[in-house]
């Protein structure tokens, strides 16, 4: 009796951005990279939200408003604990010492999370020593998905045999690259330009939906997006509309890597499938689990057993984690909670998830 086959997929906890490693036995594949080891402002706000509990102190509650006043008068001392609590938006009132302790806890948790972030180049060196990258896939041209290309390819000289890119003519000014959520190294964008314009080493490919080739078929890679090259001459194109969506199959097990695909891409993909997409056993949520990459009907019809979110579960208006949980049969798992997540996907559709300490979490 032959031994059952499996495929390991590594979802790295890189903070702001993405990096996924698919360990095909003979063709190591890296999907995006980010070695900044930093969070963006949204994720920092998430930690602030998580670790500042809401206080209700009836002893400090102000008297009810006078119905005969047009508006209640402001507090006589705008720096009083009552006013500070109200400004903090805690849903109740708190003393200044409580506010300071909460802030300290949030900052502590944020720093702990930053300290645990993974440098994907170090991870590759530690876990895949000496192995070249057979296939590097740049899902779309955003800096948080390509930070580290200069270090990887130029400084360390890691071999990349095949470089997947999307067709576009987007230009990023140096000033813009330095003034985003994270101060990126402009050499990464310059290296990306050299890679995507390479004629031999590496070989550049720009497959779109349905493209098939020998190695894709052997590795079970099905290209769901980009849908076409309609944006190739649009300098103002939204990079997320260009993003790859990949379905990787081993046996009967389907794994979907959603990149940063936008809602519009998912909706068109679903329309092309006449309202149906294949059953998915493991879904990597698009755009870090944010609503900008969440299409309810697409997720519903894929009916994922497990959903992995990179970065975290944002609690503000951009968050879609609760929506993914609704349609994930087992649950959602975030890198901010579990660190690096390794998924062992078996050909019989079973999926085992492990955290960065090798402890099984699902």
mmCIF file of C-alpha atoms in Angstrom:
data_model
loop_
_atom_site.group_PDB
_atom_site.id
_atom_site.type_symbol
_atom_site.label_atom_id
_atom_site.label_comp_id
_atom_site.label_asym_id
_atom_site.label_seq_id
_atom_site.Cartn_x
_atom_site.Cartn_y
_atom_site.Cartn_z
ATOM 1 C CA UNK A 1 0.000 0.000 0.000
ATOM 2 C CA UNK A 2 1.491 3.334 -1.068
ATOM 3 C CA UNK A 3 1.988 6.073 1.496
ATOM 4 C CA UNK A 4 -0.492 8.943 1.365
ATOM 5 C CA UNK A 5 0.911 12.145 -0.106
ATOM 6 C CA UNK A 6 0.856 15.591 1.431
ATOM 7 C CA UNK A 7 1.961 19.139 0.685
ATOM 8 C CA UNK A 8 3.356 21.613 3.248
ATOM 9 C CA UNK A 9 2.503 25.290 2.936
ATOM 10 C CA UNK A 10 4.174 27.874 5.174
ATOM 11 C CA UNK A 11 2.301 31.095 5.955
ATOM 12 C CA UNK A 12 4.896 33.404 7.476
ATOM 13 C CA UNK A 13 4.225 35.960 10.188
ATOM 14 C CA UNK A 14 5.922 38.901 8.487
ATOM 15 C CA UNK A 15 3.743 41.678 9.899
ATOM 16 C CA UNK A 16 2.907 44.292 7.284
ATOM 17 C CA UNK A 17 2.729 42.296 4.065
ATOM 18 C CA UNK A 18 2.825 38.686 2.927
ATOM 19 C CA UNK A 19 5.045 35.697 2.294
ATOM 20 C CA UNK A 20 3.905 32.146 1.585
ATOM 21 C CA UNK A 21 6.198 29.211 0.835
ATOM 22 C CA UNK A 22 4.883 26.110 -0.921
ATOM 23 C CA UNK A 23 7.206 23.144 -0.476
ATOM 24 C CA UNK A 24 6.744 21.200 -3.680
ATOM 25 C CA UNK A 25 9.259 18.336 -3.449
ATOM 26 C CA UNK A 26 11.360 19.416 -6.418
ATOM 27 C CA UNK A 27 10.138 22.938 -7.092
ATOM 28 C CA UNK A 28 10.290 25.255 -4.088
ATOM 29 C CA UNK A 29 7.820 28.075 -4.615
ATOM 30 C CA UNK A 30 7.762 31.457 -2.864
ATOM 31 C CA UNK A 31 4.681 33.640 -3.175
ATOM 32 C CA UNK A 32 5.536 37.271 -2.294
ATOM 33 C CA UNK A 33 8.063 38.420 0.277
ATOM 34 C CA UNK A 34 8.327 41.017 3.025
ATOM 35 C CA UNK A 35 11.302 41.315 5.354
ATOM 36 C CA UNK A 36 10.449 44.681 6.955
ATOM 37 C CA UNK A 37 9.473 43.100 10.300
ATOM 38 C CA UNK A 38 7.015 45.923 10.941
ATOM 39 C CA UNK A 39 3.277 46.516 11.292
ATOM 40 C CA UNK A 40 1.321 49.193 9.498
ATOM 41 C CA UNK A 41 -0.785 51.784 11.339
ATOM 42 C CA UNK A 42 -3.940 49.688 11.042
ATOM 43 C CA UNK A 43 -2.330 46.750 12.796
ATOM 44 C CA UNK A 44 -0.938 48.972 15.535
ATOM 45 C CA UNK A 45 -4.460 50.286 16.084
ATOM 46 C CA UNK A 46 -5.628 46.667 16.330
ATOM 47 C CA UNK A 47 -3.296 46.015 19.266
ATOM 48 C CA UNK A 48 -4.447 49.214 20.897
ATOM 49 C CA UNK A 49 -8.034 48.034 20.507
ATOM 50 C CA UNK A 50 -7.347 44.535 21.817
ATOM 51 C CA UNK A 51 -5.492 45.457 24.967
ATOM 52 C CA UNK A 52 -7.411 48.470 26.173
ATOM 53 C CA UNK A 53 -10.409 46.956 27.960
ATOM 54 C CA UNK A 54 -13.540 49.040 28.388
ATOM 55 C CA UNK A 55 -14.288 50.217 31.935
ATOM 56 C CA UNK A 56 -17.670 51.052 33.419
ATOM 57 C CA UNK A 57 -17.395 52.832 36.769
ATOM 58 C CA UNK A 58 -20.822 53.907 38.051
ATOM 59 C CA UNK A 59 -19.215 55.946 40.848
ATOM 60 C CA UNK A 60 -17.574 58.179 38.264
ATOM 61 C CA UNK A 61 -20.589 58.449 35.980
ATOM 62 C CA UNK A 62 -21.753 62.035 35.346
ATOM 63 C CA UNK A 63 -25.286 63.112 36.285
ATOM 64 C CA UNK A 64 -27.997 62.718 33.642
ATOM 65 C CA UNK A 65 -28.316 65.660 31.250
ATOM 66 C CA UNK A 66 -30.725 68.484 32.043
ATOM 67 C CA UNK A 67 -33.550 68.224 29.469
ATOM 68 C CA UNK A 68 -34.106 71.984 29.664
ATOM 69 C CA UNK A 69 -30.585 72.788 28.466
ATOM 70 C CA UNK A 70 -29.955 73.064 24.743
ATOM 71 C CA UNK A 71 -26.718 71.142 25.261
ATOM 72 C CA UNK A 72 -24.983 69.908 28.409
ATOM 73 C CA UNK A 73 -22.168 72.169 29.636
ATOM 74 C CA UNK A 74 -18.578 70.962 29.183
ATOM 75 C CA UNK A 75 -16.705 69.829 32.292
ATOM 76 C CA UNK A 76 -15.140 72.677 34.249
ATOM 77 C CA UNK A 77 -11.779 70.950 34.121
ATOM 78 C CA UNK A 78 -11.080 69.601 30.623
ATOM 79 C CA UNK A 79 -8.105 67.648 31.995
ATOM 80 C CA UNK A 80 -10.099 65.866 34.681
ATOM 81 C CA UNK A 81 -10.127 62.020 34.788
ATOM 82 C CA UNK A 82 -13.775 62.101 33.721
ATOM 83 C CA UNK A 83 -13.012 64.051 30.590
ATOM 84 C CA UNK A 84 -9.898 62.005 29.808
ATOM 85 C CA UNK A 85 -11.927 58.818 30.036
ATOM 86 C CA UNK A 86 -14.534 60.172 27.678
ATOM 87 C CA UNK A 87 -11.909 61.292 25.179
ATOM 88 C CA UNK A 88 -10.327 57.858 25.213
ATOM 89 C CA UNK A 89 -13.570 56.415 23.881
ATOM 90 C CA UNK A 90 -13.618 53.594 26.412
ATOM 91 C CA UNK A 91 -17.387 53.230 26.431
ATOM 92 C CA UNK A 92 -17.225 54.231 30.089
ATOM 93 C CA UNK A 93 -15.043 56.332 32.342
ATOM 94 C CA UNK A 94 -11.601 55.594 33.665
ATOM 95 C CA UNK A 95 -8.950 57.232 35.802
ATOM 96 C CA UNK A 96 -5.786 58.586 34.288
ATOM 97 C CA UNK A 97 -3.769 55.811 35.940
ATOM 98 C CA UNK A 98 -6.046 53.219 34.349
ATOM 99 C CA UNK A 99 -5.613 54.862 30.971
ATOM 100 C CA UNK A 100 -1.825 54.865 31.331
ATOM 101 C CA UNK A 101 -1.672 51.227 32.403
ATOM 102 C CA UNK A 102 -3.881 50.218 29.476
ATOM 103 C CA UNK A 103 -1.664 52.118 27.047
ATOM 104 C CA UNK A 104 1.423 50.464 28.495
ATOM 105 C CA UNK A 105 -0.131 47.000 28.108
ATOM 106 C CA UNK A 106 -1.073 47.687 24.498
ATOM 107 C CA UNK A 107 2.427 48.949 23.719
ATOM 108 C CA UNK A 108 3.966 45.935 25.430
ATOM 109 C CA UNK A 109 1.857 43.476 23.422
ATOM 110 C CA UNK A 110 2.642 45.333 20.207
ATOM 111 C CA UNK A 111 6.373 45.182 20.886
ATOM 112 C CA UNK A 112 6.166 41.478 21.755
ATOM 113 C CA UNK A 113 4.403 40.831 18.461
ATOM 114 C CA UNK A 114 7.024 42.825 16.532
ATOM 115 C CA UNK A 115 9.831 40.886 18.224
ATOM 116 C CA UNK A 116 8.296 37.611 17.027
ATOM 117 C CA UNK A 117 7.960 38.647 13.387
ATOM 118 C CA UNK A 118 9.751 36.479 10.845
ATOM 119 C CA UNK A 119 12.317 37.556 8.309
ATOM 120 C CA UNK A 120 11.440 35.295 5.350
ATOM 121 C CA UNK A 121 15.029 35.224 4.080
ATOM 122 C CA UNK A 122 16.223 33.914 7.438
ATOM 123 C CA UNK A 123 13.358 31.409 7.362
ATOM 124 C CA UNK A 124 14.351 30.171 3.912
ATOM 125 C CA UNK A 125 17.984 29.795 4.977
ATOM 126 C CA UNK A 126 17.016 27.893 8.127
ATOM 127 C CA UNK A 127 14.396 25.581 6.635
ATOM 128 C CA UNK A 128 15.345 25.189 2.966
ATOM 129 C CA UNK A 129 19.119 25.441 3.081
ATOM 130 C CA UNK A 130 20.786 25.335 -0.312
ATOM 131 C CA UNK A 131 17.542 24.989 -2.251
ATOM 132 C CA UNK A 132 17.054 27.433 -5.121
ATOM 133 C CA UNK A 133 13.669 29.041 -5.695
ATOM 134 C CA UNK A 134 12.234 27.277 -8.680
ATOM 135 C CA UNK A 135 9.236 29.586 -8.876
ATOM 136 C CA UNK A 136 8.845 33.043 -7.336
ATOM 137 C CA UNK A 137 5.343 34.493 -7.740
ATOM 138 C CA UNK A 138 4.848 38.244 -7.369
ATOM 139 C CA UNK A 139 1.103 38.347 -6.875
ATOM 140 C CA UNK A 140 0.872 42.082 -7.646
ATOM 141 C CA UNK A 141 3.082 45.188 -7.636
ATOM 142 C CA UNK A 142 2.682 46.468 -4.057
ATOM 143 C CA UNK A 143 5.707 47.181 -1.885
ATOM 144 C CA UNK A 144 4.472 45.158 1.109
ATOM 145 C CA UNK A 145 4.597 42.058 -1.094
ATOM 146 C CA UNK A 146 8.096 42.567 -2.508
ATOM 147 C CA UNK A 147 10.185 43.976 0.364
ATOM 148 C CA UNK A 148 13.354 41.896 0.494
ATOM 149 C CA UNK A 149 13.795 41.177 -3.211
ATOM 150 C CA UNK A 150 17.050 43.139 -3.252
ATOM 151 C CA UNK A 151 18.421 41.254 -0.264
ATOM 152 C CA UNK A 152 17.251 37.889 -1.606
ATOM 153 C CA UNK A 153 18.360 38.102 -5.211
ATOM 154 C CA UNK A 154 21.136 40.721 -5.305
ATOM 155 C CA UNK A 155 22.893 40.585 -1.934
ATOM 156 C CA UNK A 156 22.412 36.900 -1.088
ATOM 157 C CA UNK A 157 22.403 35.689 -4.680
ATOM 158 C CA UNK A 158 19.589 33.189 -4.200
ATOM 159 C CA UNK A 159 18.797 31.536 -7.508
ATOM 160 C CA UNK A 160 15.343 32.172 -8.948
ATOM 161 C CA UNK A 161 14.620 30.053 -11.995
ATOM 162 C CA UNK A 162 11.142 31.342 -12.852
ATOM 163 C CA UNK A 163 9.601 34.709 -12.001
ATOM 164 C CA UNK A 164 5.831 35.138 -12.228
ATOM 165 C CA UNK A 165 4.621 38.670 -12.779
ATOM 166 C CA UNK A 166 1.429 40.425 -13.821
ATOM 167 C CA UNK A 167 1.109 42.578 -16.917
ATOM 168 C CA UNK A 168 1.075 46.263 -15.946
ATOM 169 C CA UNK A 169 2.837 49.597 -16.445
ATOM 170 C CA UNK A 170 2.432 50.958 -12.910
ATOM 171 C CA UNK A 171 5.204 53.315 -11.823
ATOM 172 C CA UNK A 172 6.039 54.049 -8.198
ATOM 173 C CA UNK A 173 7.906 57.254 -7.462
ATOM 174 C CA UNK A 174 10.715 57.071 -4.917
ATOM 175 C CA UNK A 175 8.920 59.575 -2.682
ATOM 176 C CA UNK A 176 5.787 57.422 -2.587
ATOM 177 C CA UNK A 177 7.772 54.343 -1.622
ATOM 178 C CA UNK A 178 9.242 56.210 1.344
ATOM 179 C CA UNK A 179 6.014 57.739 2.649
ATOM 180 C CA UNK A 180 3.671 54.772 2.962
ATOM 181 C CA UNK A 181 2.714 52.843 6.080
ATOM 182 C CA UNK A 182 6.258 51.426 6.148
ATOM 183 C CA UNK A 183 9.405 53.159 4.863
ATOM 184 C CA UNK A 184 10.388 50.746 2.089
ATOM 185 C CA UNK A 185 13.779 50.295 0.468
ATOM 186 C CA UNK A 186 13.594 51.676 -3.070
ATOM 187 C CA UNK A 187 16.117 49.034 -4.144
ATOM 188 C CA UNK A 188 13.367 46.415 -3.810
ATOM 189 C CA UNK A 189 11.297 48.181 -6.475
ATOM 190 C CA UNK A 190 14.384 48.549 -8.669
ATOM 191 C CA UNK A 191 15.178 44.842 -8.240
ATOM 192 C CA UNK A 192 11.581 43.982 -9.109
ATOM 193 C CA UNK A 193 11.976 45.930 -12.367
ATOM 194 C CA UNK A 194 15.142 44.001 -13.228
ATOM 195 C CA UNK A 195 13.500 40.671 -12.472
ATOM 196 C CA UNK A 196 10.311 41.348 -14.434
ATOM 197 C CA UNK A 197 12.337 42.512 -17.448
ATOM 198 C CA UNK A 198 14.762 39.599 -17.363
ATOM 199 C CA UNK A 199 15.258 37.724 -20.623
ATOM 200 C CA UNK A 200 17.031 34.614 -19.318
ATOM 201 C CA UNK A 201 17.818 34.381 -15.627
ATOM 202 C CA UNK A 202 15.185 34.146 -14.361
ATOM 203 C CA UNK A 203 12.634 33.234 -16.966
ATOM 204 C CA UNK A 204 9.620 35.584 -16.728
ATOM 205 C CA UNK A 205 6.076 34.261 -17.027
ATOM 206 C CA UNK A 206 2.771 36.138 -16.959
ATOM 207 C CA UNK A 207 0.073 33.460 -16.979
ATOM 208 C CA UNK A 208 -3.588 34.403 -16.719
ATOM 209 C CA UNK A 209 -6.704 32.423 -15.839
ATOM 210 C CA UNK A 210 -6.704 28.909 -17.265
ATOM 211 C CA UNK A 211 -3.080 28.940 -18.487
ATOM 212 C CA UNK A 212 -1.658 25.422 -18.347
ATOM 213 C CA UNK A 213 1.896 24.106 -18.668
ATOM 214 C CA UNK A 214 3.719 20.911 -17.743
ATOM 215 C CA UNK A 215 5.122 22.086 -14.413
ATOM 216 C CA UNK A 216 1.846 23.767 -13.405
ATOM 217 C CA UNK A 217 0.024 20.515 -14.026
ATOM 218 C CA UNK A 218 2.605 18.402 -12.201
ATOM 219 C CA UNK A 219 2.377 20.694 -9.165
ATOM 220 C CA UNK A 220 -1.408 20.970 -9.355
ATOM 221 C CA UNK A 221 -1.428 24.755 -9.838
ATOM 222 C CA UNK A 222 -4.567 26.234 -11.357
ATOM 223 C CA UNK A 223 -4.552 29.962 -12.172
ATOM 224 C CA UNK A 224 -7.830 31.663 -11.267
ATOM 225 C CA UNK A 225 -6.587 35.233 -11.711
ATOM 226 C CA UNK A 226 -5.423 37.547 -13.248
ATOM 227 C CA UNK A 227 -8.475 37.256 -15.456
ATOM 228 C CA UNK A 228 -6.760 38.898 -18.438
ATOM 229 C CA UNK A 229 -4.330 41.682 -19.325
ATOM 230 C CA UNK A 230 -6.889 44.472 -19.580
ATOM 231 C CA UNK A 231 -4.922 46.727 -17.197
ATOM 232 C CA UNK A 232 -1.523 46.323 -18.870
ATOM 233 C CA UNK A 233 -1.549 49.875 -20.311
ATOM 234 C CA UNK A 234 -3.253 51.598 -17.371
ATOM 235 C CA UNK A 235 -0.738 53.507 -15.256
ATOM 236 C CA UNK A 236 -3.463 54.203 -12.684
ATOM 237 C CA UNK A 237 -4.583 50.598 -12.303
ATOM 238 C CA UNK A 238 -5.346 49.324 -8.828
ATOM 239 C CA UNK A 239 -2.605 46.733 -8.108
ATOM 240 C CA UNK A 240 -5.148 44.559 -6.275
ATOM 241 C CA UNK A 241 -7.127 44.166 -9.495
ATOM 242 C CA UNK A 242 -4.011 42.557 -11.007
ATOM 243 C CA UNK A 243 -3.389 40.067 -8.220
ATOM 244 C CA UNK A 244 -2.918 36.362 -8.716
ATOM 245 C CA UNK A 245 -5.412 33.949 -7.215
ATOM 246 C CA UNK A 246 -3.994 30.420 -7.267
ATOM 247 C CA UNK A 247 -5.655 27.109 -6.539
ATOM 248 C CA UNK A 248 -3.163 24.383 -5.636
ATOM 249 C CA UNK A 249 -4.500 20.826 -5.621
ATOM 250 C CA UNK A 250 -2.980 17.681 -4.175
ATOM 251 C CA UNK A 251 -5.218 14.716 -4.745
ATOM 252 C CA UNK A 252 -8.713 15.864 -3.782
ATOM 253 C CA UNK A 253 -7.462 18.664 -1.528
ATOM 254 C CA UNK A 254 -7.791 22.236 -2.829
ATOM 255 C CA UNK A 255 -5.795 25.135 -1.384
ATOM 256 C CA UNK A 256 -6.546 28.672 -2.580
ATOM 257 C CA UNK A 257 -4.038 31.499 -2.209
ATOM 258 C CA UNK A 258 -6.023 34.710 -2.636
ATOM 259 C CA UNK A 259 -3.191 37.251 -2.911
ATOM 260 C CA UNK A 260 -4.612 40.742 -2.562
ATOM 261 C CA UNK A 261 -7.415 40.176 -5.065
ATOM 262 C CA UNK A 262 -10.158 42.758 -4.876
ATOM 263 C CA UNK A 263 -13.878 42.146 -4.483
ATOM 264 C CA UNK A 264 -14.384 43.009 -8.161
ATOM 265 C CA UNK A 265 -11.988 40.226 -9.228
ATOM 266 C CA UNK A 266 -13.767 37.654 -7.051
ATOM 267 C CA UNK A 267 -17.163 38.730 -8.354
ATOM 268 C CA UNK A 268 -16.103 38.403 -11.974
ATOM 269 C CA UNK A 269 -14.448 35.059 -11.282
ATOM 270 C CA UNK A 270 -17.661 33.818 -9.692
ATOM 271 C CA UNK A 271 -19.708 35.096 -12.630
ATOM 272 C CA UNK A 272 -17.458 33.213 -15.047
ATOM 273 C CA UNK A 273 -18.128 30.082 -12.998
ATOM 274 C CA UNK A 274 -21.873 30.744 -13.246
ATOM 275 C CA UNK A 275 -22.136 31.272 -9.516
ATOM 276 C CA UNK A 276 -20.006 28.304 -8.475
ATOM 277 C CA UNK A 277 -16.401 27.769 -7.455
ATOM 278 C CA UNK A 278 -14.780 24.463 -6.434
ATOM 279 C CA UNK A 279 -14.898 23.244 -2.864
ATOM 280 C CA UNK A 280 -11.847 24.606 -0.989
ATOM 281 C CA UNK A 281 -10.275 22.891 1.995
ATOM 282 C CA UNK A 282 -7.811 25.644 2.906
ATOM 283 C CA UNK A 283 -8.247 29.307 1.982
ATOM 284 C CA UNK A 284 -5.626 32.010 2.356
ATOM 285 C CA UNK A 285 -7.849 35.085 2.675
ATOM 286 C CA UNK A 286 -7.297 37.891 0.193
ATOM 287 C CA UNK A 287 -5.811 41.179 1.377
ATOM 288 C CA UNK A 288 -5.002 39.998 4.901
ATOM 289 C CA UNK A 289 -8.634 39.261 5.669
ATOM 290 C CA UNK A 290 -9.814 42.798 5.016
ATOM 291 C CA UNK A 291 -13.218 43.584 3.586
ATOM 292 C CA UNK A 292 -11.623 45.017 0.451
ATOM 293 C CA UNK A 293 -10.803 41.448 -0.612
ATOM 294 C CA UNK A 294 -13.890 39.702 0.754
ATOM 295 C CA UNK A 295 -16.732 38.644 -1.522
ATOM 296 C CA UNK A 296 -19.390 36.863 0.508
ATOM 297 C CA UNK A 297 -20.836 34.739 -2.290
ATOM 298 C CA UNK A 298 -17.412 33.572 -3.482
ATOM 299 C CA UNK A 299 -16.381 32.477 0.017
ATOM 300 C CA UNK A 300 -19.751 30.869 0.603
ATOM 301 C CA UNK A 301 -19.572 28.720 -2.525
ATOM 302 C CA UNK A 302 -15.922 27.733 -1.857
ATOM 303 C CA UNK A 303 -17.089 26.603 1.604
ATOM 304 C CA UNK A 304 -13.557 26.474 3.084
ATOM 305 C CA UNK A 305 -12.810 24.148 5.962
ATOM 306 C CA UNK A 306 -9.951 26.336 7.186
ATOM 307 C CA UNK A 307 -9.148 29.993 6.541
ATOM 308 C CA UNK A 308 -5.733 31.528 7.236
ATOM 309 C CA UNK A 309 -5.354 35.276 7.629
ATOM 310 C CA UNK A 310 -1.957 36.944 7.417
ATOM 311 C CA UNK A 311 -1.266 39.907 9.720
ATOM 312 C CA UNK A 312 -4.328 39.669 11.911
ATOM 313 C CA UNK A 313 -7.988 40.118 12.569
ATOM 314 C CA UNK A 314 -8.682 43.812 12.319
ATOM 315 C CA UNK A 315 -11.553 44.947 14.527
ATOM 316 C CA UNK A 316 -12.353 48.154 12.706
ATOM 317 C CA UNK A 317 -14.415 48.798 9.598
ATOM 318 C CA UNK A 318 -11.843 47.039 7.373
ATOM 319 C CA UNK A 319 -12.154 43.680 9.116
ATOM 320 C CA UNK A 320 -13.840 40.653 7.514
ATOM 321 C CA UNK A 321 -12.601 37.916 9.865
ATOM 322 C CA UNK A 322 -16.039 37.380 11.410
ATOM 323 C CA UNK A 323 -17.440 36.980 7.908
ATOM 324 C CA UNK A 324 -14.828 34.355 7.023
ATOM 325 C CA UNK A 325 -15.570 32.527 10.264
ATOM 326 C CA UNK A 326 -19.221 32.290 9.263
ATOM 327 C CA UNK A 327 -18.333 30.219 6.204
ATOM 328 C CA UNK A 328 -15.264 28.353 7.504
ATOM 329 C CA UNK A 329 -16.276 24.914 8.717
ATOM 330 C CA UNK A 330 -13.424 24.534 11.210
ATOM 331 C CA UNK A 331 -12.378 28.136 11.750
ATOM 332 C CA UNK A 332 -10.068 31.069 10.977
ATOM 333 C CA UNK A 333 -6.454 31.179 12.081
ATOM 334 C CA UNK A 334 -4.347 34.335 12.128
ATOM 335 C CA UNK A 335 -0.575 34.714 12.005
ATOM 336 C CA UNK A 336 -0.791 37.466 14.606
ATOM 337 C CA UNK A 337 -2.209 34.895 17.041
ATOM 338 C CA UNK A 338 -0.170 31.832 16.067
ATOM 339 C CA UNK A 339 2.976 33.212 14.433
ATOM 340 C CA UNK A 340 4.137 31.249 11.402
ATOM 341 C CA UNK A 341 1.482 28.732 10.414
ATOM 342 C CA UNK A 342 2.409 25.523 8.597
ATOM 343 C CA UNK A 343 -0.413 23.691 6.865
ATOM 344 C CA UNK A 344 0.086 20.025 6.007
ATOM 345 C CA UNK A 345 -2.460 19.308 3.297
ATOM 346 C CA UNK A 346 -3.198 15.645 2.621
ATOM 347 C CA UNK A 347 -4.425 14.225 -0.670
ATOM 348 C CA UNK A 348 -7.563 12.857 1.051
ATOM 349 C CA UNK A 349 -8.607 16.494 1.878
ATOM 350 C CA UNK A 350 -7.447 16.439 5.531
ATOM 351 C CA UNK A 351 -5.540 19.526 6.678
ATOM 352 C CA UNK A 352 -3.366 19.832 9.807
ATOM 353 C CA UNK A 353 -2.310 23.272 11.037
ATOM 354 C CA UNK A 354 0.753 23.900 13.230
ATOM 355 C CA UNK A 355 1.980 27.066 14.910
ATOM 356 C CA UNK A 356 5.580 28.289 14.827
ATOM 357 C CA UNK A 357 6.475 26.036 17.774
ATOM 358 C CA UNK A 358 5.261 22.960 15.908
ATOM 359 C CA UNK A 359 2.203 22.612 18.115
ATOM 360 C CA UNK A 360 -0.900 21.466 16.265
ATOM 361 C CA UNK A 361 -3.646 24.091 16.419
ATOM 362 C CA UNK A 362 -6.196 22.365 14.190
#
